[in-house]
Coordinates of C-alpha atoms in Angstrom, one line a residue:
M433 CA 20.5 42.5 14.0
L434 CA 18.7 40.8 11.0
T435 CA 20.7 37.6 11.3
S436 CA 19.9 37.2 15.0
E437 CA 16.2 37.3 14.1
V438 CA 16.4 34.3 11.7
P439 CA 15.0 31.3 13.5
N440 CA 17.5 28.5 14.1
P441 CA 15.9 25.4 12.5
R442 CA 17.3 23.2 15.3
D443 CA 15.9 25.5 18.1
P444 CA 13.7 23.3 20.4
E445 CA 11.6 26.4 21.1
L446 CA 10.8 26.7 17.4
V447 CA 9.6 23.1 17.4
E448 CA 7.5 23.7 20.4
R449 CA 5.9 26.8 18.8
L450 CA 5.1 24.8 15.7
I451 CA 3.5 22.1 17.7
L452 CA 1.3 24.7 19.4
D453 CA 0.5 26.0 15.9
L454 CA -1.1 22.7 15.1
L455 CA -4.0 23.8 17.3
D456 CA -4.6 27.0 15.3
P457 CA -6.5 26.4 12.1
Q458 CA -4.9 29.4 10.4
L459 CA -1.3 28.1 11.2
K460 CA -1.8 24.4 11.1
G461 CA -1.0 23.8 7.4
H462 CA 2.3 25.5 7.7
A463 CA 3.1 23.8 11.0
L464 CA 2.5 20.4 9.5
S465 CA 4.8 21.1 6.6
E466 CA 7.6 22.5 8.8
L467 CA 7.4 19.8 11.4
R468 CA 7.6 17.1 8.7
K469 CA 10.8 18.8 7.3
K470 CA 12.4 19.0 10.8
R471 CA 11.4 15.6 12.2
E472 CA 14.9 14.2 11.6
M473 CA 16.5 17.0 13.5
F474 CA 14.9 16.3 16.9
Q475 CA 15.2 12.9 18.5
N476 CA 12.5 13.6 21.0
L477 CA 9.9 15.1 18.5
A478 CA 7.8 12.0 19.0
L479 CA 7.6 12.6 22.8
L480 CA 6.7 16.2 22.3
L481 CA 4.0 15.3 19.8
W482 CA 2.5 12.5 21.9
N483 CA 2.6 14.4 25.3
S484 CA 1.5 17.8 24.2
F485 CA -2.2 18.6 24.7
G486 CA -4.5 18.0 21.7
T487 CA -1.7 17.3 19.2
V488 CA -2.5 13.7 18.3
A489 CA -6.2 14.5 18.1
S490 CA -5.2 17.4 15.7
L491 CA -3.3 15.0 13.5
L492 CA -6.1 12.4 13.4
Q493 CA -8.5 15.2 12.4
E494 CA -6.4 15.7 9.3
I495 CA -6.9 12.0 8.4
V496 CA -10.6 11.9 9.1
V497 CA -11.4 15.1 7.2
V498 CA -10.3 13.5 3.9
Y499 CA -12.3 10.3 4.2
P500 CA -15.2 11.7 2.1
A501 CA -12.8 12.4 -0.7
L502 CA -11.8 8.8 -1.0
S503 CA -15.0 7.5 -2.6
P504 CA -15.9 8.8 -5.0
P505 CA -12.3 9.8 -5.6
T506 CA -12.2 13.6 -5.3
L507 CA -9.0 14.0 -3.3
S508 CA -6.8 16.9 -4.5
L509 CA -3.1 16.8 -4.6
G510 CA -2.9 19.6 -2.1
A511 CA -5.2 17.8 0.3
S512 CA -3.1 14.6 -0.1
N513 CA 0.1 16.4 0.6
R514 CA -1.3 17.9 3.8
V515 CA -2.6 14.6 5.2
C516 CA 0.7 13.0 4.2
N517 CA 2.4 15.6 6.4
A518 CA 0.3 14.5 9.3
L519 CA 0.9 10.8 8.5
A520 CA 4.7 11.5 8.5
L521 CA 4.4 12.9 12.1
L522 CA 2.4 9.8 13.1
Q523 CA 5.2 7.7 11.6
C524 CA 7.6 9.6 13.9
I525 CA 5.5 8.6 16.9
A526 CA 5.3 5.0 15.6
S527 CA 9.1 4.8 15.3
H528 CA 10.0 6.0 18.8
P529 CA 10.5 3.2 21.4
E530 CA 8.8 5.3 24.1
T531 CA 5.7 6.1 22.2
R532 CA 5.2 3.0 20.0
T533 CA 3.3 1.0 22.6
H534 CA 1.0 3.9 23.4
F535 CA 0.5 4.4 19.7
L536 CA -0.7 0.8 19.4
Q537 CA -2.8 0.9 22.6
A538 CA -4.6 3.9 21.2
R539 CA -5.3 1.8 18.0
I540 CA -4.2 4.7 15.8
P541 CA -3.1 2.5 12.9
L542 CA -6.8 1.7 12.3
Y543 CA -7.3 5.2 11.0
L544 CA -5.1 4.3 8.1
C545 CA -7.1 1.3 6.8
A546 CA -9.4 3.5 4.7
F547 CA -6.3 4.8 2.8
L548 CA -4.7 1.4 2.4
E549 CA -8.0 0.1 0.9
T550 CA -8.0 2.6 -2.0
D551 CA -7.1 1.4 -5.5
N552 CA -7.1 4.6 -7.4
K553 CA -3.7 4.9 -9.1
A554 CA -3.7 8.7 -9.3
K555 CA -0.6 10.3 -7.8
Q556 CA -2.4 11.8 -4.8
F557 CA -3.8 8.4 -3.8
E558 CA -0.5 6.7 -4.3
Y559 CA 1.2 9.2 -2.0
L560 CA -1.5 8.5 0.6
R561 CA -1.0 4.7 0.5
L562 CA 2.8 5.0 0.5
T563 CA 2.9 7.3 3.5
S564 CA 0.4 5.1 5.4
L565 CA 2.5 2.1 4.6
G566 CA 5.5 4.0 6.0
V567 CA 3.7 4.3 9.4
I568 CA 3.1 0.5 9.5
G569 CA 6.7 -0.1 8.3
A570 CA 8.0 2.0 11.1
L571 CA 6.1 -0.1 13.6
V572 CA 7.3 -3.5 12.3
K573 CA 11.0 -2.4 12.2
A574 CA 11.0 -2.8 16.0
D575 CA 10.6 -6.6 15.7
D576 CA 8.1 -6.4 18.5
P577 CA 5.7 -9.4 18.7
K578 CA 3.0 -7.0 20.1
V579 CA 3.1 -5.1 16.8
I580 CA 2.7 -8.2 14.7
N581 CA -0.2 -9.4 16.9
F582 CA -1.9 -6.1 16.5
L583 CA -1.6 -6.3 12.7
L584 CA -2.9 -9.9 12.6
E585 CA -5.8 -9.1 14.9
N586 CA -6.9 -6.2 12.8
E587 CA -6.5 -7.7 9.3
F588 CA -3.6 -5.6 8.1
V589 CA -2.1 -8.5 6.1
P590 CA -4.8 -8.4 3.4
L591 CA -4.2 -4.6 3.1
C592 CA -0.5 -5.2 2.6
L593 CA -1.3 -7.8 -0.1
H594 CA -3.6 -5.4 -1.8
N595 CA -0.8 -2.8 -1.9
M596 CA 1.8 -5.3 -3.1
T597 CA -0.3 -5.7 -6.3
I598 CA -1.5 -2.2 -7.2
G599 CA 1.1 0.3 -6.0
S600 CA 4.3 1.9 -7.4
E601 CA 7.6 0.0 -6.9
L602 CA 8.2 1.8 -3.7
S603 CA 4.7 1.0 -2.3
K604 CA 5.2 -2.6 -3.3
T605 CA 8.6 -2.7 -1.6
V606 CA 7.2 -1.3 1.7
A607 CA 4.2 -3.5 1.6
T608 CA 6.3 -6.6 0.9
F609 CA 8.7 -5.6 3.7
I610 CA 5.8 -5.5 6.1
T611 CA 4.6 -8.9 4.9
E612 CA 8.2 -10.2 5.4
K613 CA 8.3 -8.9 9.0
V614 CA 4.9 -10.6 9.6
V615 CA 6.0 -14.0 8.4
V616 CA 9.4 -13.8 10.1
D617 CA 7.5 -13.6 13.4
D618 CA 6.4 -17.1 14.6
A619 CA 2.8 -16.0 15.2
G620 CA 2.7 -14.3 11.8
L621 CA 4.0 -17.4 10.0
A622 CA 1.4 -19.6 11.9
Y623 CA -1.4 -17.1 10.9
V624 CA -0.4 -17.2 7.2
C625 CA -0.1 -20.9 7.1
A626 CA -3.1 -21.7 9.2
N627 CA -5.4 -22.4 6.2
A628 CA -5.1 -22.7 2.5
D629 CA -7.0 -19.5 1.7
R630 CA -4.6 -17.3 3.7
F631 CA -1.5 -19.0 2.3
Y632 CA -2.6 -18.8 -1.3
A633 CA -3.6 -15.1 -0.9
V634 CA -0.1 -14.3 0.2
G635 CA 1.4 -16.6 -2.4
A636 CA -0.7 -14.9 -5.2
A637 CA 0.4 -11.5 -4.1
L638 CA 4.0 -12.5 -4.1
A639 CA 3.6 -14.2 -7.5
T640 CA 2.1 -11.0 -8.9
V641 CA 5.1 -9.0 -7.6
V642 CA 7.5 -11.6 -9.2
T643 CA 5.7 -11.2 -12.5
S644 CA 6.0 -7.4 -12.3
L645 CA 9.7 -7.7 -11.6
V646 CA 10.5 -9.5 -14.8
D647 CA 9.8 -6.2 -16.8
Q648 CA 10.8 -3.8 -14.0
P649 CA 13.6 -5.4 -12.0
S650 CA 14.3 -4.2 -8.4
K651 CA 16.9 -6.0 -6.4
R652 CA 15.5 -4.7 -3.1
L653 CA 11.9 -5.7 -3.8
L654 CA 13.0 -9.1 -5.1
K655 CA 15.0 -9.9 -2.0
H656 CA 12.0 -9.1 0.2
V657 CA 10.0 -11.5 -1.9
L658 CA 12.6 -14.2 -1.6
R659 CA 12.8 -13.8 2.2
C660 CA 9.1 -14.2 2.4
Y661 CA 9.2 -17.5 0.4
L662 CA 12.1 -18.8 2.4
R663 CA 10.4 -18.1 5.7
M664 CA 7.1 -19.6 4.5
S665 CA 8.9 -22.7 3.4
E666 CA 9.9 -23.3 7.1
N667 CA 6.4 -24.2 7.9
P668 CA 5.5 -27.8 6.8
R669 CA 2.3 -26.8 5.2
G670 CA 3.9 -23.8 3.6
F671 CA 6.7 -25.9 2.2
A672 CA 4.3 -28.5 0.7
A673 CA 2.2 -25.7 -1.0
L674 CA 5.3 -24.0 -2.4
Q675 CA 6.2 -27.2 -4.2
T676 CA 3.4 -26.4 -6.6
C677 CA 2.9 -22.6 -6.4
L678 CA 6.4 -21.2 -6.6
P679 CA 6.5 -18.9 -9.6
P680 CA 8.3 -20.4 -12.6
K681 CA 10.1 -17.2 -13.3
L682 CA 12.2 -17.8 -10.1
K683 CA 13.4 -21.0 -11.6
D684 CA 14.1 -20.2 -15.2
G685 CA 16.9 -17.7 -14.8
A686 CA 14.8 -14.7 -15.4
F687 CA 16.5 -12.8 -12.6
N688 CA 20.1 -13.8 -13.3
S689 CA 21.0 -10.4 -14.8
C690 CA 19.1 -8.5 -12.1
L691 CA 21.1 -10.3 -9.4
R692 CA 24.4 -10.5 -11.3
D693 CA 26.1 -7.9 -9.0
D694 CA 24.2 -8.8 -5.8
P695 CA 25.8 -11.8 -4.0
S696 CA 23.2 -11.7 -1.2
G697 CA 20.3 -11.7 -3.6
R698 CA 21.8 -14.6 -5.6
H699 CA 22.3 -16.5 -2.3
L700 CA 18.7 -16.0 -1.3
L701 CA 17.4 -17.3 -4.7
Q702 CA 19.8 -20.3 -4.7
Q703 CA 18.9 -21.1 -1.1
L704 CA 15.2 -21.1 -2.0
L705 CA 15.6 -23.2 -5.2
V706 CA 17.8 -25.8 -3.5
K707 CA 15.3 -26.1 -0.7
M708 CA 12.5 -26.7 -3.1
T709 CA 14.5 -29.1 -5.3
N710 CA 15.5 -31.2 -2.3
G711 CA 11.8 -31.8 -1.8
K712 CA 11.7 -32.2 1.9
K713 CA 11.3 -30.1 5.0
G714 CA 11.8 -31.5 8.5
G715 CA 8.5 -32.5 9.9
A716 CA 6.6 -32.0 6.6
A717 CA 4.3 -34.6 5.2
G718 CA 4.1 -35.3 1.5
N719 CA 2.7 -32.5 -0.8
S720 CA -0.8 -34.0 -1.1
A721 CA -1.2 -34.7 2.5
G722 CA 0.1 -31.3 3.5
R723 CA -2.5 -29.6 1.3
M724 CA -5.4 -31.8 2.1
S725 CA -5.1 -31.3 5.8
W726 CA -5.7 -27.6 5.6
G727 CA -9.0 -26.2 6.9

């Protein structure tokens, strides 16, 4: 009898009950935690979350309620964990092909900007930034131009650059991955290379990451950086600018040992260095002219 009363963690009815519990202030904290743990078990959890009455509003309430604790920084670790549970469920919605567009149309990512702007390095703030980046990362994985346009229109690129320079290795990796996805898109590359200020802001953030990797190597993060540089070099203006602002550490063998057992990483670095050494890009003007023409 007792075993039959133990809930099956894969029981759809259990998930539905937990979603209903999100509307009960007494049960909400437990429901957030349990749904986050179970989100990989149910392919349609995003649809249930999005289409059930009051659920998304309930998740957004968890975000808004901690805004006052961001500045001055009084956010507790417990409060951070709770809002991160809500963010993980929003990431689930952002990942699903049937809810992603609705998620963007509702402009829900804008609720995350306040978290991504923080610079406190305490663990609870780092969790908050990392989980928020995870939501944006889930969106860009779809390679959907509408997602990139939304990020460009709402100034998410500067937020990613900010997180590339202050966060943990994992936060830097996710933020750089998002930046890579932006520049891989034609509209994103045009945005970054539209004027010198934008380009050099991206270049400065990438250079800061490169410097940090000298002492704390990460193959995955380095490869995201290299893909960003390679893509930026495909724009004539970007190519001209990279002739002078590519970090010296990429050229002096500093990452040889890091990439020793990574053929794909070595290929990316060699490809970038060969392109820069050859000194020309189809359609590019000379370095000076390329820079001077920028607005």
